[in-house]
mmCIF file of C-alpha atoms in Angstrom:
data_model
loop_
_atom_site.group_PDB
_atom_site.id
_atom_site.type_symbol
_atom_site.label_atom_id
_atom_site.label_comp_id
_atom_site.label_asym_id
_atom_site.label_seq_id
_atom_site.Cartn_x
_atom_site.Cartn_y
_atom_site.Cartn_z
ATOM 1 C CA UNK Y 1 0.000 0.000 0.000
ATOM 2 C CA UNK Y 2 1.319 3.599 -0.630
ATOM 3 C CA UNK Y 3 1.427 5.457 2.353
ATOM 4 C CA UNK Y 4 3.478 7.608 4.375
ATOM 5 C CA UNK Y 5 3.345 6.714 8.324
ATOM 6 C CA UNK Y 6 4.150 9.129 10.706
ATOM 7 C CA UNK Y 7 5.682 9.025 14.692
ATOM 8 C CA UNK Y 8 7.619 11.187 17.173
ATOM 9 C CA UNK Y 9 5.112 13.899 17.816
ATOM 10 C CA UNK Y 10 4.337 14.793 21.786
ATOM 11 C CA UNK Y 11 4.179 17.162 24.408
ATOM 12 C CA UNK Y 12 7.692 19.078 25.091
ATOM 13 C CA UNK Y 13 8.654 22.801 26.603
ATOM 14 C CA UNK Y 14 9.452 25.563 25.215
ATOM 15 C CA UNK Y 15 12.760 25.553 24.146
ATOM 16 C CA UNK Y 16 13.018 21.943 24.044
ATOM 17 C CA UNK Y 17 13.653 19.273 21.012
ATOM 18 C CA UNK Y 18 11.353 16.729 19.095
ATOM 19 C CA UNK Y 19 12.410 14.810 15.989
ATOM 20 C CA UNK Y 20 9.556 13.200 13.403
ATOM 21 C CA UNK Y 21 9.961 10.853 11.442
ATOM 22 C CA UNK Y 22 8.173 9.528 8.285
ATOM 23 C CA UNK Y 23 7.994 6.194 6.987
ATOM 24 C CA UNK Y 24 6.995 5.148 3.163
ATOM 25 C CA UNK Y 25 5.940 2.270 1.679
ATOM 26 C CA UNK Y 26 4.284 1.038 -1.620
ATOM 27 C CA UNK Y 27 6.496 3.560 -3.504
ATOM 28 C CA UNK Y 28 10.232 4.503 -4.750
ATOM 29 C CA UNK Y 29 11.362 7.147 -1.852
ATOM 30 C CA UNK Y 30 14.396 8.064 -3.262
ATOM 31 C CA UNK Y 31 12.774 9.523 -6.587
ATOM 32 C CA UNK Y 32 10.163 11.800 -4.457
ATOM 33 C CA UNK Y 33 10.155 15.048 -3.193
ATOM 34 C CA UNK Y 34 9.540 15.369 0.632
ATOM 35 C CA UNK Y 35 7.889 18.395 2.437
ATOM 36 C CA UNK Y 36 6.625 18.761 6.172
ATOM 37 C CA UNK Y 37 3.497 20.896 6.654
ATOM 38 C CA UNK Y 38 1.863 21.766 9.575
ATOM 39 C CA UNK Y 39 -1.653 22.704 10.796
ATOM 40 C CA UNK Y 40 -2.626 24.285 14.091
ATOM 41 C CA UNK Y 41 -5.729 23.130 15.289
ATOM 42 C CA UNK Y 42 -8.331 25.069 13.457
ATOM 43 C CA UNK Y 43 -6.312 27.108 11.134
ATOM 44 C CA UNK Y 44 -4.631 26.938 7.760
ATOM 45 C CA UNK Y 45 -1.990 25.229 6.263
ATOM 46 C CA UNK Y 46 1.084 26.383 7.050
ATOM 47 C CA UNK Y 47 4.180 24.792 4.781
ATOM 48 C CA UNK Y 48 7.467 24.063 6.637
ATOM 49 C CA UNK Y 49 10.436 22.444 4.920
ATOM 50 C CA UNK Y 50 11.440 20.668 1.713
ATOM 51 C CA UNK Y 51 13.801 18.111 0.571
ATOM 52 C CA UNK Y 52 14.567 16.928 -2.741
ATOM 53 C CA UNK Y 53 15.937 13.985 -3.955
ATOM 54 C CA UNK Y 54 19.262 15.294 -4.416
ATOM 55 C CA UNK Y 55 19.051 16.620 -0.793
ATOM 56 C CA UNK Y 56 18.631 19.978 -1.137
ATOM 57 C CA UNK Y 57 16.881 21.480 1.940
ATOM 58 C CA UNK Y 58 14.201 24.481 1.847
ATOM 59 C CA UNK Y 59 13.012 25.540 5.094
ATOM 60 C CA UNK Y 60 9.698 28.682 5.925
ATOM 61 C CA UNK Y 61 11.070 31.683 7.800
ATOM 62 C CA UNK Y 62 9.150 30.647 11.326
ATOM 63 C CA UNK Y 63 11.539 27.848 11.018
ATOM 64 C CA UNK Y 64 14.957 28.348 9.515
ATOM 65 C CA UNK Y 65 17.663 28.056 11.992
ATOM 66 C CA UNK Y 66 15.621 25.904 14.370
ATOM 67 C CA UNK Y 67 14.273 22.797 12.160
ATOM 68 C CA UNK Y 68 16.475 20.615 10.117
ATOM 69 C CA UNK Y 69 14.757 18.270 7.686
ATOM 70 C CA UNK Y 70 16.698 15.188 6.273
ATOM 71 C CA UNK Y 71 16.280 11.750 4.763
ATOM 72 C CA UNK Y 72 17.561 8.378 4.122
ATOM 73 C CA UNK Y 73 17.096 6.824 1.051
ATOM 74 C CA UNK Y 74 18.526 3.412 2.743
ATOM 75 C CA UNK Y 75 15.647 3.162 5.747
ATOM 76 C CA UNK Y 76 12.588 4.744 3.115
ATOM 77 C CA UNK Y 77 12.566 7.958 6.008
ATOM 78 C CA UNK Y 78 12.246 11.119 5.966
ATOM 79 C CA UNK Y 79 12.692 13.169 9.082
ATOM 80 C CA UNK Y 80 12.125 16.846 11.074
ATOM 81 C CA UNK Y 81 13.955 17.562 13.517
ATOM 82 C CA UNK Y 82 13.239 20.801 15.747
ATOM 83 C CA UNK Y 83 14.796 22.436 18.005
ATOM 84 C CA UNK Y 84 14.568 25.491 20.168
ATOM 85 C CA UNK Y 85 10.435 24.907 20.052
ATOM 86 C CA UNK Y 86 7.828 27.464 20.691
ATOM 87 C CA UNK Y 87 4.515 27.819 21.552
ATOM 88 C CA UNK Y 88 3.868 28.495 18.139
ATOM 89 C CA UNK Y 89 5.215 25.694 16.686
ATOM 90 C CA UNK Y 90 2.321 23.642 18.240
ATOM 91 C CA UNK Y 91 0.402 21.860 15.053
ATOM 92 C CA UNK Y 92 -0.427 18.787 13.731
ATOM 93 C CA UNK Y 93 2.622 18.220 11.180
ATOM 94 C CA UNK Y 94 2.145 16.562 7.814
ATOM 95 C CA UNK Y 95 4.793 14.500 6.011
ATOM 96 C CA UNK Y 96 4.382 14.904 2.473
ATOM 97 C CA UNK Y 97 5.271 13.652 -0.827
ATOM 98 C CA UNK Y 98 5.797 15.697 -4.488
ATOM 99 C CA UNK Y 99 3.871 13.813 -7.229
ATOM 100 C CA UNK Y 100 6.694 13.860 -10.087
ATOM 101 C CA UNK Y 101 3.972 15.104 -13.012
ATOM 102 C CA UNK Y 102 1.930 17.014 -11.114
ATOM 103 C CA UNK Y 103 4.668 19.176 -8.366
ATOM 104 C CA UNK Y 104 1.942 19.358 -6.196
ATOM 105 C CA UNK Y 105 1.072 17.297 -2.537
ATOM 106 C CA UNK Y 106 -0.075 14.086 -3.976
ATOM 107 C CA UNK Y 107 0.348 11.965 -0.578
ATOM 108 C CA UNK Y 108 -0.225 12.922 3.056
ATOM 109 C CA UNK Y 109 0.566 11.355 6.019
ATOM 110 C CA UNK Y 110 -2.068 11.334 8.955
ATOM 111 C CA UNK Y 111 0.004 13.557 11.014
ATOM 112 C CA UNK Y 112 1.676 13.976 14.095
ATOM 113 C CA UNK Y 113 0.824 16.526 16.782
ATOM 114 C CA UNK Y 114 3.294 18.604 18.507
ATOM 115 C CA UNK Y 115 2.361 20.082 21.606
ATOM 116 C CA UNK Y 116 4.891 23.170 23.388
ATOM 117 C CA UNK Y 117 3.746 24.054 26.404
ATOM 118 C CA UNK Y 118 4.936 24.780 29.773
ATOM 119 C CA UNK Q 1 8.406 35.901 0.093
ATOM 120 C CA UNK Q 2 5.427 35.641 -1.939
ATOM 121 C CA UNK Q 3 1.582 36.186 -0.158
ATOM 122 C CA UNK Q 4 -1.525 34.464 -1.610
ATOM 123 C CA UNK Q 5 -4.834 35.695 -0.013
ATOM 124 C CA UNK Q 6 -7.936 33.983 -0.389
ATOM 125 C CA UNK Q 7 -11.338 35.321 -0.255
ATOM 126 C CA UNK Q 8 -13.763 35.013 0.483
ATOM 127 C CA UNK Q 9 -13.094 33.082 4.295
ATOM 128 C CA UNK Q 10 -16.456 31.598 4.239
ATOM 129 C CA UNK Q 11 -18.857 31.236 1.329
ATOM 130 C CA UNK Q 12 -22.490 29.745 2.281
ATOM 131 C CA UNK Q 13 -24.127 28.410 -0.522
ATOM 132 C CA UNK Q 14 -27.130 25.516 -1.279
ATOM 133 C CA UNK Q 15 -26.765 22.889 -3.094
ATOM 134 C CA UNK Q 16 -27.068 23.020 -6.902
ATOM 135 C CA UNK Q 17 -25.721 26.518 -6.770
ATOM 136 C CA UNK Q 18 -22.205 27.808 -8.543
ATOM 137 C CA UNK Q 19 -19.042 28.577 -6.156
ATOM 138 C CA UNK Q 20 -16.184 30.966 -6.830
ATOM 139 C CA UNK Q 21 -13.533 31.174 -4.633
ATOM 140 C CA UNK Q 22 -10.475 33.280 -5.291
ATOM 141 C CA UNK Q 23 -6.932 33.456 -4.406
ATOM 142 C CA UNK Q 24 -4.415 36.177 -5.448
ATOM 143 C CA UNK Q 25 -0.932 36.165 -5.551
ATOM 144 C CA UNK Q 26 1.375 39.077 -4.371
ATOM 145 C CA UNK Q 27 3.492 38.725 -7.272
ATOM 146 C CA UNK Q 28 3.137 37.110 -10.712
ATOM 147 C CA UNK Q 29 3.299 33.099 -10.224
ATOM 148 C CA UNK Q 30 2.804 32.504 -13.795
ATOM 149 C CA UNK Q 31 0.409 29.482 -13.671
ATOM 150 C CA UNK Q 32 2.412 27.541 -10.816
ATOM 151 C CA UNK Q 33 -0.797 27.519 -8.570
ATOM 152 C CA UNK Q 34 -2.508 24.216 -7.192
ATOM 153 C CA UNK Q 35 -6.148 23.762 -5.526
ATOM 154 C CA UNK Q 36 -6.393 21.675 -2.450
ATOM 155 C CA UNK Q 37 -9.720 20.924 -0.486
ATOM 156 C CA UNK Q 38 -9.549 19.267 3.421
ATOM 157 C CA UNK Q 39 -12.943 18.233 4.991
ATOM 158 C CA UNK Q 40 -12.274 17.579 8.796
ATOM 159 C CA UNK Q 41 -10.314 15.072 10.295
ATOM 160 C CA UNK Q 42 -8.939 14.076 6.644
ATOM 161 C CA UNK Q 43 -5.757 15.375 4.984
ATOM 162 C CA UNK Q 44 -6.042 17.909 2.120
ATOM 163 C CA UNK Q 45 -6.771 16.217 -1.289
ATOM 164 C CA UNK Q 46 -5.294 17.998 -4.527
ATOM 165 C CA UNK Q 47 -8.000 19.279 -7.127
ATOM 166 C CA UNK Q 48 -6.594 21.060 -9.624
ATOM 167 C CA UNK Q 49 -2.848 21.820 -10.212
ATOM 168 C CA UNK Q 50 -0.977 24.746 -12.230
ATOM 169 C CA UNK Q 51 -4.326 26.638 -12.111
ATOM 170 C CA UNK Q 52 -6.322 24.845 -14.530
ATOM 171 C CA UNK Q 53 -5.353 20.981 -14.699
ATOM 172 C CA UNK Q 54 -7.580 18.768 -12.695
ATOM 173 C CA UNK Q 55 -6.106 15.647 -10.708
ATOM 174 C CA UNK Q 56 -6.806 11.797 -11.471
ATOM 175 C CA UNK Q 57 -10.417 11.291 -9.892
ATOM 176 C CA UNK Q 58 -11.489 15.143 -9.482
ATOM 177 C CA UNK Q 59 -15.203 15.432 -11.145
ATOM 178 C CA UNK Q 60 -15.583 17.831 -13.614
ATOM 179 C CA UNK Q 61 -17.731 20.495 -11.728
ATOM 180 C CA UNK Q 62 -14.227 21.421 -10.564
ATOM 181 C CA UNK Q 63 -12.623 23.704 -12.600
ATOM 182 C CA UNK Q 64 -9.552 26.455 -12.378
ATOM 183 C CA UNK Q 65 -8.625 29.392 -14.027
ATOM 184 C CA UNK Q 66 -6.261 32.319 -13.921
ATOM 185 C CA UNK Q 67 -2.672 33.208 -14.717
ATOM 186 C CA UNK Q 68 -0.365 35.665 -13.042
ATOM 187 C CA UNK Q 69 -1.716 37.120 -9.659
ATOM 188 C CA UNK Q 70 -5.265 36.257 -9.927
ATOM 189 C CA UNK Q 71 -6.844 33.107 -9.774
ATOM 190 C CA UNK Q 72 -10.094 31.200 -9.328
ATOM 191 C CA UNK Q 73 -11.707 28.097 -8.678
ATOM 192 C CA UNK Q 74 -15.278 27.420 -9.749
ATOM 193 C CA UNK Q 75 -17.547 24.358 -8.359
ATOM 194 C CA UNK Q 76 -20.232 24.533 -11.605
ATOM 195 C CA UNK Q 77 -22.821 22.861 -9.096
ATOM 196 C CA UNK Q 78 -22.612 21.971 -5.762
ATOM 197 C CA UNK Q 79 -22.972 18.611 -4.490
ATOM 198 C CA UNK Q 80 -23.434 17.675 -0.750
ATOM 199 C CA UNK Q 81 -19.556 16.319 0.072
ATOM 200 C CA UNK Q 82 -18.083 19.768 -1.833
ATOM 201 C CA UNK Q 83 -18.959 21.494 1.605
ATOM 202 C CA UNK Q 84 -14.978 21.912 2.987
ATOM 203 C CA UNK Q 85 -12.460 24.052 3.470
ATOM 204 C CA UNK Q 86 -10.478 25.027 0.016
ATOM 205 C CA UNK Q 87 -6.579 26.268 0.080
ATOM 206 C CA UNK Q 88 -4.615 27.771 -2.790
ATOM 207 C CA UNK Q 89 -0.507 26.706 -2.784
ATOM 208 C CA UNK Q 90 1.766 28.337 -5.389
ATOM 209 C CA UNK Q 91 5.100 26.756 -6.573
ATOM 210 C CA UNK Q 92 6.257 29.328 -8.436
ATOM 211 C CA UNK Q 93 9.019 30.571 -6.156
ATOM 212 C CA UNK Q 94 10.656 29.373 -2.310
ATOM 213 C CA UNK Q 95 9.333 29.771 0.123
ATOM 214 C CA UNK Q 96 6.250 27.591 -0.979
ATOM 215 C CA UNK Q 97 3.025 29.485 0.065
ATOM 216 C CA UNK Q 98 -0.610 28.947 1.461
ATOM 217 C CA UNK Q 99 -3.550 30.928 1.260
ATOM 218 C CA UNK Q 100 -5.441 31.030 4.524
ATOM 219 C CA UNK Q 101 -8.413 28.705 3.110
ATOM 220 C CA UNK Q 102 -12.011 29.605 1.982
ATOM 221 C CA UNK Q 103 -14.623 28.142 4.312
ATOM 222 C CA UNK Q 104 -17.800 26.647 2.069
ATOM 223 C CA UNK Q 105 -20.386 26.296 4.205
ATOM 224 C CA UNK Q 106 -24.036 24.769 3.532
ATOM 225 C CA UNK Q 107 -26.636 28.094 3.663
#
């Protein structure tokens, strides 16, 4: 089955770290694009970070500096890792995949919810 | 960094009736501009990509338009599931941008 499967989200403090990780299946990883985007309960869609299969990284404003995004090819796994958290920061977090025709989010994960707070 | 804006943030409507929803671009994004729609608890689904292509499986009362800043997505009649929240994404440039959603709401 394609699908992406998500884990690592959770509770942590402010200024605390949280990695997430992404899991595919049913698909060749290594030829995809990967982007995180996140949601805060009730709002929009907010995009994050990108990877691309040559492992070039693209990160939003909000996060540069703080969130690194990476991937191996090897374990099908694409990762987020994020440091210095905020209270803003809390959202559910999609991992996402790049159809190669389209460019545009053809496969979501079901997300992973951060939580900062004290 | 380039802004889209959507409007309007809610649109009630009946069944059977026509939806236009817009989103506008704070620069030129040539036609790099993709329609998503997200009903709750689910993960957005892509409609239409580079403003006027529709995706594998999207009916036909879906359509896009627009080129440059200004863009639009028209629902020709609306059935009962089309009731969601619809987001515009550009491609054109980094970072890659959101609008805020349009609301369509069941009058």
């Amino acid at each position: 089955e394609v699908q992406l499967v998500q884990s690592g989200g959770g509770l942590v403090q402010p200024g605390g770290s949280l990695r997430l990780s992404c899991a595919a299946s049913g698909f060749t990883f290594s030829t995809y694009d990967m982007h995180w985007v996140r949601q805060a309960t009730g709002k929009g869609l907010e995009w994050v970070s990108a990877i691309d299969t040559a492992g070039d990284t693209y990160y939003a404003t909000s996060v540069k500096g703080r969130f690194t995004i990476s991937r191996e090819n090897a374990k099908i796994s694409l990762y987020l890792q994020m440091n210095s958290l905020r209270a803003g920061d809390t959202a559910k977090y999609y991992c996402v995949r790049v159809s190669t025709w389209s460019k545009y989010f053809d496969l979501w994960g079901r997300g992973a919810l951060v939580t900062v707070s004290s | 960094e380039i802004v889209v804006t959507q409007s309007p943030a809610t649109l009630s409507l009946s069944p059977g009736e026509r939806a236009t929803l817009s989103c506008r671009a704070s620069q030129s994004i040539s036609s790099y501009l993709g329609w998503y729609q997200q009903k709750p608890g689910q993960a957005p689904r892509l409609l239409i990509y580079d403003a006027f292509n529709r995706a594998t499986g999207v009916p036909a009362r879906f359509s896009g338009s627009g080129s440059g800043t200004d863009f639009t997505l028209t629902i020709s009649s609306l059935e009962p599931e089309d009731f969601a929240v619809y987001y515009c994404q550009q491609r054109a440039n980094w970072p890659i941008a959101f609008g805020q959603g349009t609301k369509l709401e069941i009058k």
